[in-house]
Tab-separated table of C-alpha atoms and ligand atoms in Angstrom:
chain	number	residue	atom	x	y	z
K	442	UNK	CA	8.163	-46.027	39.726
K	443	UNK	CA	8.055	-42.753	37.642
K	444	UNK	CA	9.442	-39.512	38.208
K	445	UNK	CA	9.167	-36.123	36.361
K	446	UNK	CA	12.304	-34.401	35.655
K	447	UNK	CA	11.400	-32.407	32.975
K	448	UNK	CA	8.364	-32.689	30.101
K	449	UNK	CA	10.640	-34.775	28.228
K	450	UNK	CA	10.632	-37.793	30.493
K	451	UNK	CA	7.117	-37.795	29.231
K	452	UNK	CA	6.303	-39.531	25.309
K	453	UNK	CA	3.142	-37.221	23.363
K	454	UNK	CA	0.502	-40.036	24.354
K	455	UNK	CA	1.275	-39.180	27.847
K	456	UNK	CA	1.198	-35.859	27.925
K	457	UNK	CA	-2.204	-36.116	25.570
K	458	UNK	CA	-3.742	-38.767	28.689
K	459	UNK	CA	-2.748	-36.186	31.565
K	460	UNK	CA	-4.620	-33.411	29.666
K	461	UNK	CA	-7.515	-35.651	28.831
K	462	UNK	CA	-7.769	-36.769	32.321
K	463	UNK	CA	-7.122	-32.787	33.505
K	464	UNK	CA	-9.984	-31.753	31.320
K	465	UNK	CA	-12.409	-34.519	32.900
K	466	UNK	CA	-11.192	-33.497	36.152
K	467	UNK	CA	-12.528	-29.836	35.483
K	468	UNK	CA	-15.814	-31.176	34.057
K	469	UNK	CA	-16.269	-34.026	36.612
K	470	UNK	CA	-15.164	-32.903	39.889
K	471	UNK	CA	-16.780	-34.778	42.224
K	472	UNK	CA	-15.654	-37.935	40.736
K	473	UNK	CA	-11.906	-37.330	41.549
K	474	UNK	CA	-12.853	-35.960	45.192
K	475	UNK	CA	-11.576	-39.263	47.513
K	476	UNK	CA	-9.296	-40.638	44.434
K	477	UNK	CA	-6.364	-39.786	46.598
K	478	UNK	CA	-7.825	-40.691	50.166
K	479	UNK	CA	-5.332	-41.622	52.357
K	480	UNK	CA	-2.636	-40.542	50.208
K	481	UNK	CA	0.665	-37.607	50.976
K	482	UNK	CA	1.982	-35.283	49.119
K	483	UNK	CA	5.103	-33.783	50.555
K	484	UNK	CA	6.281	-30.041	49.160
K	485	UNK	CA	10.015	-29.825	49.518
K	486	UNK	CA	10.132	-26.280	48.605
K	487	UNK	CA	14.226	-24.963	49.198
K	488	UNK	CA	13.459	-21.164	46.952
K	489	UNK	CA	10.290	-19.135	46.935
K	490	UNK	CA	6.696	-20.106	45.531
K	491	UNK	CA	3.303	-19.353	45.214
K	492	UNK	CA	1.098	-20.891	42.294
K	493	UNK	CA	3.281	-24.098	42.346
K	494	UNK	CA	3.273	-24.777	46.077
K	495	UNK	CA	0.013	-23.367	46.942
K	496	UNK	CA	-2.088	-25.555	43.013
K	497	UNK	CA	-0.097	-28.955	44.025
K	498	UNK	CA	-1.330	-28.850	48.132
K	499	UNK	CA	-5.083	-27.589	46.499
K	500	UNK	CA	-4.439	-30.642	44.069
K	501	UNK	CA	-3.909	-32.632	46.762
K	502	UNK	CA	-6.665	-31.588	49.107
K	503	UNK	CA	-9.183	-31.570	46.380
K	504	UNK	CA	-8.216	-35.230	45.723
K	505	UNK	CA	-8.887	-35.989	48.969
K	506	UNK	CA	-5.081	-36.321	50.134
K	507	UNK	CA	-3.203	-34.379	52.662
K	508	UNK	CA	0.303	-32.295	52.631
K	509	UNK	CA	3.134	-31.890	54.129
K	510	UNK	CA	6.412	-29.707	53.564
K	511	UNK	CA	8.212	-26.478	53.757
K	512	UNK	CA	8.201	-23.256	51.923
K	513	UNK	CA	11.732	-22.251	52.472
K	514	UNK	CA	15.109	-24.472	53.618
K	515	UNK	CA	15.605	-22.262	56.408
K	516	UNK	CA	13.604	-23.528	58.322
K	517	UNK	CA	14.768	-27.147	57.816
K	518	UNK	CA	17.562	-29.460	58.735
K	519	UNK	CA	18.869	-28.016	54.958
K	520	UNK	CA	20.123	-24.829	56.703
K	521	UNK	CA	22.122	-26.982	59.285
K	522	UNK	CA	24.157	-28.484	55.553
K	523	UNK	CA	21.797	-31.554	55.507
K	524	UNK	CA	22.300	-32.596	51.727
K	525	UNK	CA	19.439	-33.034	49.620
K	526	UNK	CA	19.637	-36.529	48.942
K	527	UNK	CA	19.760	-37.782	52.993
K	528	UNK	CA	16.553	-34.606	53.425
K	529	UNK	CA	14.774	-36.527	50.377
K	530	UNK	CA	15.670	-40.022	51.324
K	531	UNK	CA	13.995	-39.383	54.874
K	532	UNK	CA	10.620	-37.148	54.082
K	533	UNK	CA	10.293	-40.104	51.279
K	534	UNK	CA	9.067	-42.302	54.474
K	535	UNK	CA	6.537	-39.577	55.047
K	536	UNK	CA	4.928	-39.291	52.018
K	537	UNK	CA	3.737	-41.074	48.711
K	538	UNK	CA	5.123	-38.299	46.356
K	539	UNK	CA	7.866	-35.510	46.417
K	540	UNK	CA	7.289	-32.358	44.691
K	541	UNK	CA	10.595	-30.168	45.011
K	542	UNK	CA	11.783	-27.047	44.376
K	543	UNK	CA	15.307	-26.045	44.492
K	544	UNK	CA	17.713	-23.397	43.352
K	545	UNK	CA	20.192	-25.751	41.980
K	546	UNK	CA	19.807	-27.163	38.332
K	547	UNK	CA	19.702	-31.101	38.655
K	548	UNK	CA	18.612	-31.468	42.534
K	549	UNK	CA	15.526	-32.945	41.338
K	550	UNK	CA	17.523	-35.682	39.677
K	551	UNK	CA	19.987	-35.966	42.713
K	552	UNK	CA	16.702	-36.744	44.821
K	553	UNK	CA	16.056	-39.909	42.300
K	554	UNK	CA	18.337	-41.182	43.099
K	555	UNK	CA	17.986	-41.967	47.547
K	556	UNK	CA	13.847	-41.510	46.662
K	557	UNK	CA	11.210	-44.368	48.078
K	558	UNK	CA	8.397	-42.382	46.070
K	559	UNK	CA	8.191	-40.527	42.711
K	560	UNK	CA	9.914	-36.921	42.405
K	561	UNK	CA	8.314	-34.361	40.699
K	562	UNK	CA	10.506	-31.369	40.121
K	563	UNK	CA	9.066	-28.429	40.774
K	564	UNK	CA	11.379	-25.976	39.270
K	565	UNK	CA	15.421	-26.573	39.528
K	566	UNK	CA	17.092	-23.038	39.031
K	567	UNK	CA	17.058	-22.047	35.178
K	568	UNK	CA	17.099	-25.297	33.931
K	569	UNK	CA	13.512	-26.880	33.860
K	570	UNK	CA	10.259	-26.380	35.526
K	571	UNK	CA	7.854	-29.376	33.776
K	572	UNK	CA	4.684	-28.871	35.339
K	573	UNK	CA	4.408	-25.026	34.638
K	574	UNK	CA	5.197	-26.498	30.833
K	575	UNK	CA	2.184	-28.779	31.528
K	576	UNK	CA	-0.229	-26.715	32.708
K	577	UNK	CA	1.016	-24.541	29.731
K	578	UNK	CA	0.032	-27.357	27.576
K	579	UNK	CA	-3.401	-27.661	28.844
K	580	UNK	CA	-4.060	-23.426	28.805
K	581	UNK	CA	-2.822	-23.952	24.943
K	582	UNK	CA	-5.131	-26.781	24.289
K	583	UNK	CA	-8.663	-25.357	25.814
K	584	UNK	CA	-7.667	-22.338	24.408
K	585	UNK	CA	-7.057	-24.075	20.678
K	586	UNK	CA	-7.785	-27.115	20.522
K	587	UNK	CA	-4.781	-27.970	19.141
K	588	UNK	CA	-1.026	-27.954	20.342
K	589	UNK	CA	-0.022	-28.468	16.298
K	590	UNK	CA	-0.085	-25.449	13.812
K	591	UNK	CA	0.369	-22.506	15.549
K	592	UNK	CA	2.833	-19.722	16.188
K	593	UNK	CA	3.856	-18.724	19.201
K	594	UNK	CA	5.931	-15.440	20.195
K	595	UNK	CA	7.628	-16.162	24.075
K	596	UNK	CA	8.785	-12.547	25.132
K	597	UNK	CA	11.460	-11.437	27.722
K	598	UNK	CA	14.127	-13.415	29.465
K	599	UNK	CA	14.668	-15.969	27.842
K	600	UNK	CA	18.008	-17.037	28.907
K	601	UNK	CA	17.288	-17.893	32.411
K	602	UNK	CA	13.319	-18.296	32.100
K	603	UNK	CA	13.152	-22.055	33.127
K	604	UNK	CA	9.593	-21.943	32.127
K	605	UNK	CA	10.398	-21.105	28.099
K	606	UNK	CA	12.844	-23.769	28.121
K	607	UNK	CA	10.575	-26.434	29.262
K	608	UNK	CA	7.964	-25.367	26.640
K	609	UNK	CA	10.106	-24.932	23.821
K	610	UNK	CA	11.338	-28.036	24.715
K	611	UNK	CA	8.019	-29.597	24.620
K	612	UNK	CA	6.318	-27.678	22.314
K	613	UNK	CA	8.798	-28.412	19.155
K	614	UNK	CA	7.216	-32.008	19.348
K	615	UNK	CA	4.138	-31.158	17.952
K	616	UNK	CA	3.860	-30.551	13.946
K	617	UNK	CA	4.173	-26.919	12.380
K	618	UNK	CA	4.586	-25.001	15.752
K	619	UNK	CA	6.525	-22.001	14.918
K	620	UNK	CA	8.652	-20.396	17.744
K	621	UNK	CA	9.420	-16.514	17.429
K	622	UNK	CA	11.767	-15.834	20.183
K	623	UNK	CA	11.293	-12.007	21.379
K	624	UNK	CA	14.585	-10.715	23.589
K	625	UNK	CA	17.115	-8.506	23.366
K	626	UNK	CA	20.239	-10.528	22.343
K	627	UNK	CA	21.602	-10.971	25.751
K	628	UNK	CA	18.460	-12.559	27.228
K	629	UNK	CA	18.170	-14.530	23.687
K	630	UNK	CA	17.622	-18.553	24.368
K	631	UNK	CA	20.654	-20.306	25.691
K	632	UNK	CA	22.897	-21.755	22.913
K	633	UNK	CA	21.337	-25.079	23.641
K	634	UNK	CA	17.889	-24.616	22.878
K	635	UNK	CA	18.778	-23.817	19.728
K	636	UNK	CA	21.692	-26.441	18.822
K	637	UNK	CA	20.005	-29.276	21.031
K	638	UNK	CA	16.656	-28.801	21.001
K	639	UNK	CA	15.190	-26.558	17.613
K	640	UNK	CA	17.416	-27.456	15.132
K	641	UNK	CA	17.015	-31.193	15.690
K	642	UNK	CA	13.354	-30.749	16.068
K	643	UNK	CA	13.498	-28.901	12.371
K	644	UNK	CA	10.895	-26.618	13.991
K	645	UNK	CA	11.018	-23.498	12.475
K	646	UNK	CA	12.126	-20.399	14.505
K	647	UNK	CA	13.337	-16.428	14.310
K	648	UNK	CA	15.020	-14.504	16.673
K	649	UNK	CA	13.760	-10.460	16.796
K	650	UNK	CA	14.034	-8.150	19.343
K	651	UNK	CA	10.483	-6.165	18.812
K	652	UNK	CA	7.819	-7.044	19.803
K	653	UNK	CA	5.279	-4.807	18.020
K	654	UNK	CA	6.887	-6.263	14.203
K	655	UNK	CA	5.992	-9.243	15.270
K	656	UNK	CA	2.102	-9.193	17.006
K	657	UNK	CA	0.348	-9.696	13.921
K	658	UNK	CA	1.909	-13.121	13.226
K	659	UNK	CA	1.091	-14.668	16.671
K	660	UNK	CA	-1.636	-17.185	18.245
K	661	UNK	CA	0.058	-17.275	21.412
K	662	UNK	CA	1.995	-14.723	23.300
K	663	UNK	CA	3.656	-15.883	26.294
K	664	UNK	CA	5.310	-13.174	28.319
K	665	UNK	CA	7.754	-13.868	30.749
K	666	UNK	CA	9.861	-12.050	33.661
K	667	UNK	CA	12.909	-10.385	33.908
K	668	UNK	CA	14.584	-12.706	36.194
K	669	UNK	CA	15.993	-10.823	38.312
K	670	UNK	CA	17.336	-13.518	40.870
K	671	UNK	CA	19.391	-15.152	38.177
K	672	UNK	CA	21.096	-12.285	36.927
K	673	UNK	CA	25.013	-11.991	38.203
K	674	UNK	CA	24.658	-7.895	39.095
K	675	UNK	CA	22.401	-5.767	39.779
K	676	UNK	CA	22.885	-3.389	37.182
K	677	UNK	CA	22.596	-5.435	34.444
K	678	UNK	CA	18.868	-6.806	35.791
K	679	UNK	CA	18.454	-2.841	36.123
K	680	UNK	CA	19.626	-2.301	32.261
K	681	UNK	CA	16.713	-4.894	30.889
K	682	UNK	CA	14.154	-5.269	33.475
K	683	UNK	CA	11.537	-2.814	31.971
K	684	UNK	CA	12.874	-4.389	28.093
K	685	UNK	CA	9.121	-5.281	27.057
K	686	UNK	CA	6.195	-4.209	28.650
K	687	UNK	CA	2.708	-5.347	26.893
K	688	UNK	CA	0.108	-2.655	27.153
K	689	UNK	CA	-3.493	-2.425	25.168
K	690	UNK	CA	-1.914	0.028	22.778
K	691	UNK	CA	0.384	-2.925	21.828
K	692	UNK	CA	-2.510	-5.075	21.083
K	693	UNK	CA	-3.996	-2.802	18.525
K	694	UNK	CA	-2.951	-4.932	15.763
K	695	UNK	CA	-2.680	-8.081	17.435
K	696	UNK	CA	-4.933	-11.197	16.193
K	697	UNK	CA	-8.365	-11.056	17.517
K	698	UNK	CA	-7.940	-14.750	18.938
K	699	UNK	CA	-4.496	-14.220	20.696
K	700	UNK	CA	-4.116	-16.338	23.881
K	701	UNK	CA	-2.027	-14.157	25.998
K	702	UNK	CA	-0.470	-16.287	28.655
K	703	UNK	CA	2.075	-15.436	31.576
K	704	UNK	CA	3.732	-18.299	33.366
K	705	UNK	CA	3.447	-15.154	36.687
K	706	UNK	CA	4.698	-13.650	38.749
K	707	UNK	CA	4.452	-10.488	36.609
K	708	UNK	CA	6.658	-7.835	37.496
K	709	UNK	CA	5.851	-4.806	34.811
K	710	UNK	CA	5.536	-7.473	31.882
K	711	UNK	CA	1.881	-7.014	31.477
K	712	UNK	CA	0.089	-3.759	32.440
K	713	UNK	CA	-2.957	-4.609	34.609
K	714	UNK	CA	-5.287	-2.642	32.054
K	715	UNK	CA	-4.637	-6.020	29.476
K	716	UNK	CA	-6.189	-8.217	32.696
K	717	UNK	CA	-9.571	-7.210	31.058
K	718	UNK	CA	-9.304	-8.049	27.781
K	719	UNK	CA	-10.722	-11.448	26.447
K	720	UNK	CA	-7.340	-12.731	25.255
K	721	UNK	CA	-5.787	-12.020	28.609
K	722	UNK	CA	-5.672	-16.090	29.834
K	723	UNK	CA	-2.899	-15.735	32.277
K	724	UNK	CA	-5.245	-16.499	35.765
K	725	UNK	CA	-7.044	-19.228	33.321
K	726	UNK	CA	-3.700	-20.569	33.265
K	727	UNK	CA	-2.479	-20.299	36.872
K	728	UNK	CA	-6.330	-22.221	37.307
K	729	UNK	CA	-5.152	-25.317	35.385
K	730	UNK	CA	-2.018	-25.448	36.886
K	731	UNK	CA	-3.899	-26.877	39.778
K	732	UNK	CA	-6.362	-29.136	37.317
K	733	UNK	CA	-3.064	-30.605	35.273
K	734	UNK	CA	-0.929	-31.578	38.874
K	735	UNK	CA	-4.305	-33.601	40.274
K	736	UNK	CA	-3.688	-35.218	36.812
K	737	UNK	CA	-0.183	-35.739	37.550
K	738	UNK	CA	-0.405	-36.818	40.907
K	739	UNK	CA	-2.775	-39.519	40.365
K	740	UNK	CA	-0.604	-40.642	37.150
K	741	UNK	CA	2.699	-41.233	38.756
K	742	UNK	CA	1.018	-42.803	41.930
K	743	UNK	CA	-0.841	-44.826	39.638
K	744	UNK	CA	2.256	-45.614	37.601
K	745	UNK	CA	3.820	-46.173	41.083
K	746	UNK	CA	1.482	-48.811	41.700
K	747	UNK	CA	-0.131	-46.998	44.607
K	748	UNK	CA	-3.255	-45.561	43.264
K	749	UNK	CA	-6.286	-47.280	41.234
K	750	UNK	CA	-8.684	-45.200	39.357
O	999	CP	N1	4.800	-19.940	37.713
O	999	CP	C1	5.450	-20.210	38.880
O	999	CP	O1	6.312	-21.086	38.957
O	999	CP	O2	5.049	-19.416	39.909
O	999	CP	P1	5.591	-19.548	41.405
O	999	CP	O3	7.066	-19.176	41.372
O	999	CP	O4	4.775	-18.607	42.216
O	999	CP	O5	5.433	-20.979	41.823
């Protein structure tokens, strides 16, 4: 039995197979409609969600499986101080496979270890959030072709954006990917990412703070939120939460083939008149977040040794 932790857990082959099979899925729907028959997915969600909850039950259902879960710990045994391990160890007679979502960084591996059925963490606090990074992955690819030789700009808070550590994290495996990290310095990438995870790589990366010096250089643009629930006070959320706002203005002299992506919610990152413009792939991507977790589903259940396809 498999779980995913983080994108990591996963070697390139992998990750290449789930997008292959995600991209059949889209073109061969019918074929995956009863591959799951019989099959539960429980969604353990202990913070707030709405693409990752709502594209793994509609992954689910479209497989042909059924759900279970929550969408918030207070209404669960959790608010009484159930721990997570005994909560996990118990819905893991329910269900086939876990995906969880928790506040704290490293309940997803907690749950590993009391599980019956692979975990599949959903987002643990700022730490990692592996199948936004996959469905990432797959927006990149249809979008490119490629996940190799390209540069992309990730813009905003980048300190406790859980969503640009997963893809740096993933996307410094592939050859020639550039990284131009867009912030001001106190929502720069955590020391880590650079010490643990670029510099080992030997990707190569800058640090700016505008945005505009920048556009002209980048394939990808992935815009993130101001995260305002991580942030110790209020007034320092308050002091960067407007910091970059991407309007058509700022697009001027951005490449003509830019793949704008958003990992959403937006707050004020993107201003609703971009939504229009052909480079604007941030719905695309919320899309294949559902097409990438029926990939993932039926690959740890197959792993599992509880699915055949
Ligand atoms: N991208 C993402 O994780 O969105 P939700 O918080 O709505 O699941």
């Amino acid at each position: 039995m498999r779980h995913l932790l983080d994108t990591t857990d996963l070697t390139l082959e992998e990750i290449d197979d789930m997008i292959a099979l995600a991209t059949d899925i889209i073109e061969n729907k019918q074929k995956y409609a009863h591959v799951c028959d019989g099959k539960k997915l429980a969604t353990l969600f202990f913070e707030p969600s709405t693409r990752t909850r709502l594209s793994f039950e509609a992954a689910m259902y479209e497989l042909g499986g059924n759900v279970l879960g929550f969408s918030s710990a207070d209404s669960t045994s959790a608010s009484k101080g159930e721990t997570v391990e005994d909560t996990v160890r118990m819905v893991s007679n329910y269900a086939d496979i876990i995906a969880m979502r928790h506040p704290l960084e490293g309940a997803p591996r907690v749950a590993t270890t009391r599980t019956l059925v692979p975990i599949i963490n959903a987002g643990d606090g700022g730490h990692a959030h592996p199948t936004q990074t996959l469905t990432d992955l797959l927006t990149i690819y249809r979008e490119k072709g490629k996940l190799g030789d390209i540069t992309i700009g990730l813009c905003g808070d980048l300190k406790f954006g859980r969503t640009v550590h997963s893809l740096i994290k993933a996307m410094c495996r592939y050859k020639n990917v550039k990284f131009v990290l867009i912030a001001p310095k106190e929502l720069q990438v955590p020391d880590y990412i650079i010490s643990d995870v670029l510099i080992p790589s030997g990707a190569e990366y800058v640090q700016v703070e505008s945005l505009e010096d920048v556009m002209p250089t980048l394939d990808v643009l992935y815009m993130t939120r101001i995260q305002r629930e991580r942030f110790f006070s209020e007034e320092e959320y308050l002091k960067h939460k407007d910091a970059y706002i991407l309007d058509l203005k700022k697009l001027d002299n951005a490449k003509k083939d830019l793949t704008i992506m958003h990992p959403l919610p937006r707050v004020n990152e993107i201003s609703t008149d971009v939504d229009d413009d052909p480079r604007a792939k941030y719905f695309e991507q919320a899309l294949n977040g559902k097409y990438i977790r029926m990939a993932l589903i039926m690959t740890l259940l197959k792993w599992g040794g509880n699915l055949e396809y």
